[in-house]
mmCIF file of C-alpha atoms and ligand atoms in Angstrom:
data_model
loop_
_atom_site.group_PDB
_atom_site.id
_atom_site.type_symbol
_atom_site.label_atom_id
_atom_site.label_comp_id
_atom_site.label_asym_id
_atom_site.label_seq_id
_atom_site.Cartn_x
_atom_site.Cartn_y
_atom_site.Cartn_z
ATOM 1 C CA MET A 1 100.956 104.124 76.148
ATOM 2 C CA LYS A 2 101.903 102.902 79.581
ATOM 3 C CA ASN A 3 98.999 101.992 81.848
ATOM 4 C CA THR A 4 98.227 104.242 84.788
ATOM 5 C CA LEU A 5 95.764 104.264 87.635
ATOM 6 C CA PRO A 6 92.585 106.027 86.630
ATOM 7 C CA VAL A 7 91.503 109.110 88.572
ATOM 8 C CA LEU A 8 88.995 108.201 91.259
ATOM 9 C CA THR A 9 86.052 110.600 91.050
ATOM 10 C CA TYR A 10 85.089 110.198 94.716
ATOM 11 C CA ALA A 11 86.904 110.097 97.976
ATOM 12 C CA PHE A 12 88.029 106.837 99.638
ATOM 13 C CA ASP A 13 85.374 107.345 102.322
ATOM 14 C CA ALA A 14 82.573 108.259 99.929
ATOM 15 C CA LEU A 15 81.014 104.787 99.662
ATOM 16 C CA GLU A 16 80.700 104.386 103.479
ATOM 17 C CA PRO A 17 79.125 102.522 105.124
ATOM 18 C CA PHE A 18 78.709 100.010 102.323
ATOM 19 C CA ILE A 19 82.321 99.980 101.138
ATOM 20 C CA ASP A 20 84.620 101.068 103.976
ATOM 21 C CA THR A 21 87.414 103.607 103.659
ATOM 22 C CA GLN A 22 90.253 101.239 104.495
ATOM 23 C CA THR A 23 89.175 98.696 101.904
ATOM 24 C CA MET A 24 88.785 101.398 99.253
ATOM 25 C CA THR A 25 92.191 102.867 100.071
ATOM 26 C CA ILE A 26 94.043 99.546 99.953
ATOM 27 C CA HIS A 27 92.068 98.204 97.010
ATOM 28 C CA TYR A 28 92.755 101.184 94.777
ATOM 29 C CA SER A 29 96.174 102.283 95.986
ATOM 30 C CA LYS A 30 97.745 98.860 96.458
ATOM 31 C CA HIS A 31 95.901 96.118 94.618
ATOM 32 C CA HIS A 32 95.002 98.131 91.522
ATOM 33 C CA GLN A 33 98.383 99.815 91.456
ATOM 34 C CA ALA A 34 100.040 96.408 91.519
ATOM 35 C CA TYR A 35 98.058 95.277 88.452
ATOM 36 C CA VAL A 36 99.092 98.454 86.648
ATOM 37 C CA ASP A 37 102.757 98.015 87.583
ATOM 38 C CA ASN A 38 102.763 94.342 86.693
ATOM 39 C CA VAL A 39 101.095 94.656 83.298
ATOM 40 C CA ASN A 40 103.513 97.490 82.414
ATOM 41 C CA ALA A 41 106.468 95.318 83.469
ATOM 42 C CA ALA A 42 105.160 92.481 81.242
ATOM 43 C CA LEU A 43 104.573 94.782 78.274
ATOM 44 C CA GLU A 44 108.093 96.262 78.618
ATOM 45 C CA LYS A 45 109.368 92.997 77.101
ATOM 46 C CA PHE A 46 107.345 93.768 73.931
ATOM 47 C CA PRO A 47 107.067 97.560 73.994
ATOM 48 C CA GLU A 48 105.314 97.708 70.624
ATOM 49 C CA LEU A 49 102.252 96.345 72.458
ATOM 50 C CA PHE A 50 102.025 99.666 74.350
ATOM 51 C CA GLU A 51 100.586 100.979 71.042
ATOM 52 C CA VAL A 52 97.641 98.603 71.274
ATOM 53 C CA GLU A 53 94.656 99.358 73.490
ATOM 54 C CA LEU A 54 94.765 97.104 76.552
ATOM 55 C CA ALA A 55 91.165 96.074 75.975
ATOM 56 C CA ASP A 56 92.075 94.899 72.474
ATOM 57 C CA LEU A 57 94.835 92.722 73.857
ATOM 58 C CA ILE A 58 92.420 91.173 76.382
ATOM 59 C CA LYS A 59 89.797 90.635 73.671
ATOM 60 C CA ASP A 60 92.213 88.425 71.756
ATOM 61 C CA LEU A 61 94.867 87.095 74.117
ATOM 62 C CA ASN A 62 96.213 84.770 71.435
ATOM 63 C CA GLN A 63 97.838 87.785 69.745
ATOM 64 C CA VAL A 64 99.837 88.413 72.940
ATOM 65 C CA PRO A 65 103.217 86.652 72.943
ATOM 66 C CA GLU A 66 103.065 83.523 74.999
ATOM 67 C CA ALA A 67 105.958 84.667 77.267
ATOM 68 C CA ILE A 68 103.737 87.449 78.731
ATOM 69 C CA ARG A 69 100.254 86.146 77.924
ATOM 70 C CA MET A 70 99.381 85.048 81.424
ATOM 71 C CA ALA A 71 100.769 88.227 82.965
ATOM 72 C CA VAL A 72 98.735 90.316 80.587
ATOM 73 C CA ARG A 73 95.645 88.162 81.193
ATOM 74 C CA ASN A 74 95.927 88.488 84.979
ATOM 75 C CA ASN A 75 97.282 91.951 85.440
ATOM 76 C CA GLY A 76 95.977 93.603 82.334
ATOM 77 C CA GLY A 77 92.632 92.064 83.166
ATOM 78 C CA GLY A 78 92.984 93.321 86.750
ATOM 79 C CA HIS A 79 93.637 96.838 85.507
ATOM 80 C CA LEU A 80 90.727 96.819 83.083
ATOM 81 C CA ASN A 81 88.291 95.262 85.556
ATOM 82 C CA HIS A 82 89.102 97.639 88.386
ATOM 83 C CA THR A 83 88.993 100.718 86.147
ATOM 84 C CA LEU A 84 85.424 99.749 85.227
ATOM 85 C CA PHE A 85 84.552 98.755 88.809
ATOM 86 C CA TRP A 86 85.437 102.202 90.235
ATOM 87 C CA GLU A 87 83.331 103.919 87.599
ATOM 88 C CA LEU A 88 80.390 101.656 88.342
ATOM 89 C CA MET A 89 80.138 102.957 91.962
ATOM 90 C CA THR A 90 79.005 106.305 93.250
ATOM 91 C CA PRO A 91 77.770 107.732 96.553
ATOM 92 C CA GLY A 92 74.014 108.331 96.631
ATOM 93 C CA GLY A 93 73.248 107.307 93.077
ATOM 94 C CA ALA A 94 69.976 106.068 91.552
ATOM 95 C CA LYS A 95 68.991 102.848 93.278
ATOM 96 C CA ALA A 96 67.718 101.103 90.194
ATOM 97 C CA PRO A 97 68.053 101.186 86.398
ATOM 98 C CA GLU A 98 65.455 102.998 84.329
ATOM 99 C CA GLY A 99 64.376 103.436 80.723
ATOM 100 C CA ALA A 100 65.422 100.988 78.061
ATOM 101 C CA LEU A 101 67.832 99.175 80.392
ATOM 102 C CA LEU A 102 65.086 98.528 82.952
ATOM 103 C CA GLU A 103 62.795 97.289 80.141
ATOM 104 C CA ALA A 104 65.518 94.926 78.948
ATOM 105 C CA ILE A 105 66.160 93.711 82.527
ATOM 106 C CA ASN A 106 62.452 93.105 83.039
ATOM 107 C CA ALA A 107 62.147 91.265 79.735
ATOM 108 C CA THR A 108 65.171 89.097 80.369
ATOM 109 C CA PHE A 109 64.984 88.341 84.073
ATOM 110 C CA GLY A 110 61.307 88.945 84.860
ATOM 111 C CA GLY A 111 61.946 92.058 86.986
ATOM 112 C CA PHE A 112 64.684 94.032 88.778
ATOM 113 C CA ALA A 113 64.447 91.976 91.937
ATOM 114 C CA GLN A 114 64.834 88.752 89.972
ATOM 115 C CA PHE A 115 67.846 90.250 88.113
ATOM 116 C CA LYS A 116 69.468 91.180 91.466
ATOM 117 C CA GLU A 117 68.937 87.659 92.703
ATOM 118 C CA THR A 118 70.443 86.103 89.588
ATOM 119 C CA PHE A 119 73.433 88.466 89.732
ATOM 120 C CA ALA A 120 73.910 87.893 93.463
ATOM 121 C CA THR A 121 73.761 84.139 92.958
ATOM 122 C CA ALA A 122 76.495 84.315 90.309
ATOM 123 C CA ALA A 123 78.643 86.440 92.663
ATOM 124 C CA LYS A 124 78.048 84.183 95.685
ATOM 125 C CA THR A 125 78.738 80.941 93.829
ATOM 126 C CA ARG A 126 81.931 82.034 92.084
ATOM 127 C CA PHE A 127 84.315 79.723 93.925
ATOM 128 C CA GLY A 128 87.507 81.469 95.089
ATOM 129 C CA SER A 129 88.373 84.750 93.468
ATOM 130 C CA GLY A 130 86.625 86.327 90.536
ATOM 131 C CA TRP A 131 83.893 88.645 89.277
ATOM 132 C CA ALA A 132 80.161 88.673 88.550
ATOM 133 C CA TRP A 133 79.019 90.513 85.402
ATOM 134 C CA LEU A 134 75.990 91.739 83.554
ATOM 135 C CA VAL A 135 76.898 91.618 79.923
ATOM 136 C CA LEU A 136 75.531 92.104 76.439
ATOM 137 C CA THR A 137 75.931 89.082 74.235
ATOM 138 C CA ALA A 138 76.984 89.322 70.596
ATOM 139 C CA ASP A 139 73.256 89.359 69.663
ATOM 140 C CA LYS A 140 72.659 92.223 72.130
ATOM 141 C CA GLN A 141 70.927 90.170 74.811
ATOM 142 C CA LEU A 142 71.475 90.687 78.536
ATOM 143 C CA LYS A 143 73.121 87.888 80.395
ATOM 144 C CA VAL A 144 74.659 87.324 83.864
ATOM 145 C CA VAL A 145 77.976 85.546 83.892
ATOM 146 C CA SER A 146 80.888 85.109 86.294
ATOM 147 C CA THR A 147 84.601 84.785 85.619
ATOM 148 C CA ALA A 148 87.539 83.432 87.637
ATOM 149 C CA ASN A 149 90.533 85.470 88.726
ATOM 150 C CA GLN A 150 90.844 88.687 86.615
ATOM 151 C CA ASP A 151 89.328 87.316 83.447
ATOM 152 C CA ASN A 152 87.046 89.750 81.590
ATOM 153 C CA PRO A 153 84.085 88.668 79.486
ATOM 154 C CA ILE A 154 85.386 90.611 76.503
ATOM 155 C CA SER A 155 87.708 87.660 75.976
ATOM 156 C CA ASP A 156 84.518 85.643 75.215
ATOM 157 C CA GLY A 157 83.045 88.241 72.868
ATOM 158 C CA LEU A 158 80.747 89.710 75.507
ATOM 159 C CA THR A 159 80.349 93.371 76.459
ATOM 160 C CA PRO A 160 80.312 94.041 80.278
ATOM 161 C CA ILE A 161 77.925 96.716 81.561
ATOM 162 C CA LEU A 162 78.046 95.881 85.294
ATOM 163 C CA ALA A 163 80.874 94.274 87.280
ATOM 164 C CA LEU A 164 81.281 93.119 90.853
ATOM 165 C CA ASP A 165 84.641 92.168 92.362
ATOM 166 C CA VAL A 166 84.228 89.215 94.685
ATOM 167 C CA TRP A 167 87.917 88.718 95.528
ATOM 168 C CA GLU A 168 88.248 88.630 99.358
ATOM 169 C CA HIS A 169 90.414 91.827 99.125
ATOM 170 C CA ALA A 170 87.266 93.622 98.005
ATOM 171 C CA TYR A 171 85.308 92.969 101.190
ATOM 172 C CA TYR A 172 87.213 91.025 103.835
ATOM 173 C CA LEU A 173 88.117 93.942 106.150
ATOM 174 C CA LYS A 174 84.519 94.893 106.658
ATOM 175 C CA TYR A 175 82.488 91.782 105.832
ATOM 176 C CA GLN A 176 85.032 88.960 106.624
ATOM 177 C CA ASN A 177 83.550 85.696 105.399
ATOM 178 C CA ARG A 178 80.100 87.241 104.696
ATOM 179 C CA ARG A 179 80.353 87.605 100.936
ATOM 180 C CA PRO A 180 76.534 87.522 100.507
ATOM 181 C CA GLU A 181 76.167 90.573 102.784
ATOM 182 C CA TYR A 182 78.854 92.476 100.820
ATOM 183 C CA ILE A 183 77.022 91.674 97.535
ATOM 184 C CA ASP A 184 73.749 92.782 99.019
ATOM 185 C CA GLN A 185 75.139 96.075 100.387
ATOM 186 C CA TRP A 186 77.136 96.813 97.237
ATOM 187 C CA PHE A 187 73.887 97.387 95.356
ATOM 188 C CA ASN A 188 73.497 100.617 97.381
ATOM 189 C CA VAL A 189 76.453 102.230 95.576
ATOM 190 C CA VAL A 190 75.989 101.021 91.995
ATOM 191 C CA ASN A 191 76.090 103.903 89.492
ATOM 192 C CA TRP A 192 73.123 103.019 87.316
ATOM 193 C CA ASN A 193 73.760 106.056 85.103
ATOM 194 C CA VAL A 194 77.031 104.436 83.991
ATOM 195 C CA VAL A 195 75.408 100.983 83.567
ATOM 196 C CA ASN A 196 72.716 102.664 81.414
ATOM 197 C CA ARG A 197 75.353 104.442 79.297
ATOM 198 C CA LEU A 198 77.320 101.188 78.761
ATOM 199 C CA PHE A 199 74.063 99.437 77.799
ATOM 200 C CA GLU A 200 73.249 102.117 75.229
ATOM 201 C CA GLU A 201 76.802 102.033 73.792
ATOM 202 C CA GLY A 202 76.771 98.235 73.752
ATOM 203 C CA LYS A 203 73.458 98.137 71.917
ATOM 204 C CA LYS A 204 74.862 100.133 68.958
HETATM 205 MN MN1 MN B 301 89.879 93.798 93.364
#
């Protein structure tokens, strides 16, 4: 199947004032659309790969023909990452995790505040463009990692449950050079229900 933009379940202005309307509009309609178009253009050269789930291609990039491997890594990764990112945000959601996820966060990081600090540090110190992630490792432990460009932790055998885009296009119109402020404010729109669901699915 050809890749398409996912349906956004909230309006472009729904995450105001933390994520501004113009950034959401351009980020979704232009940046994400470009990743979709570019990964489709690459896969057109090997159309049998449209039969494979994109996530499965990104999990094992060595199975992707070398001629399009970098295009699939960058643009397929971009499509996958943004599809998750939109789902991980919501207006007026729960401000913190609960239940088994909260217990695991407390056990791993020493508390929710300490987790946020660890995650924010990973996001702040990612040099250039990339992402910060909360993942489940192969042995089902929580871990904070960051990746460059549009790389996704599934390429390293990890299961992402929370993702933050720290490319400048994600925050520059509102926050300019103040990436730490963007990271801090973004926590106001995290959809912890989705993080919790991904945690439960990943633990299986
Ligand atoms: Mn982005």
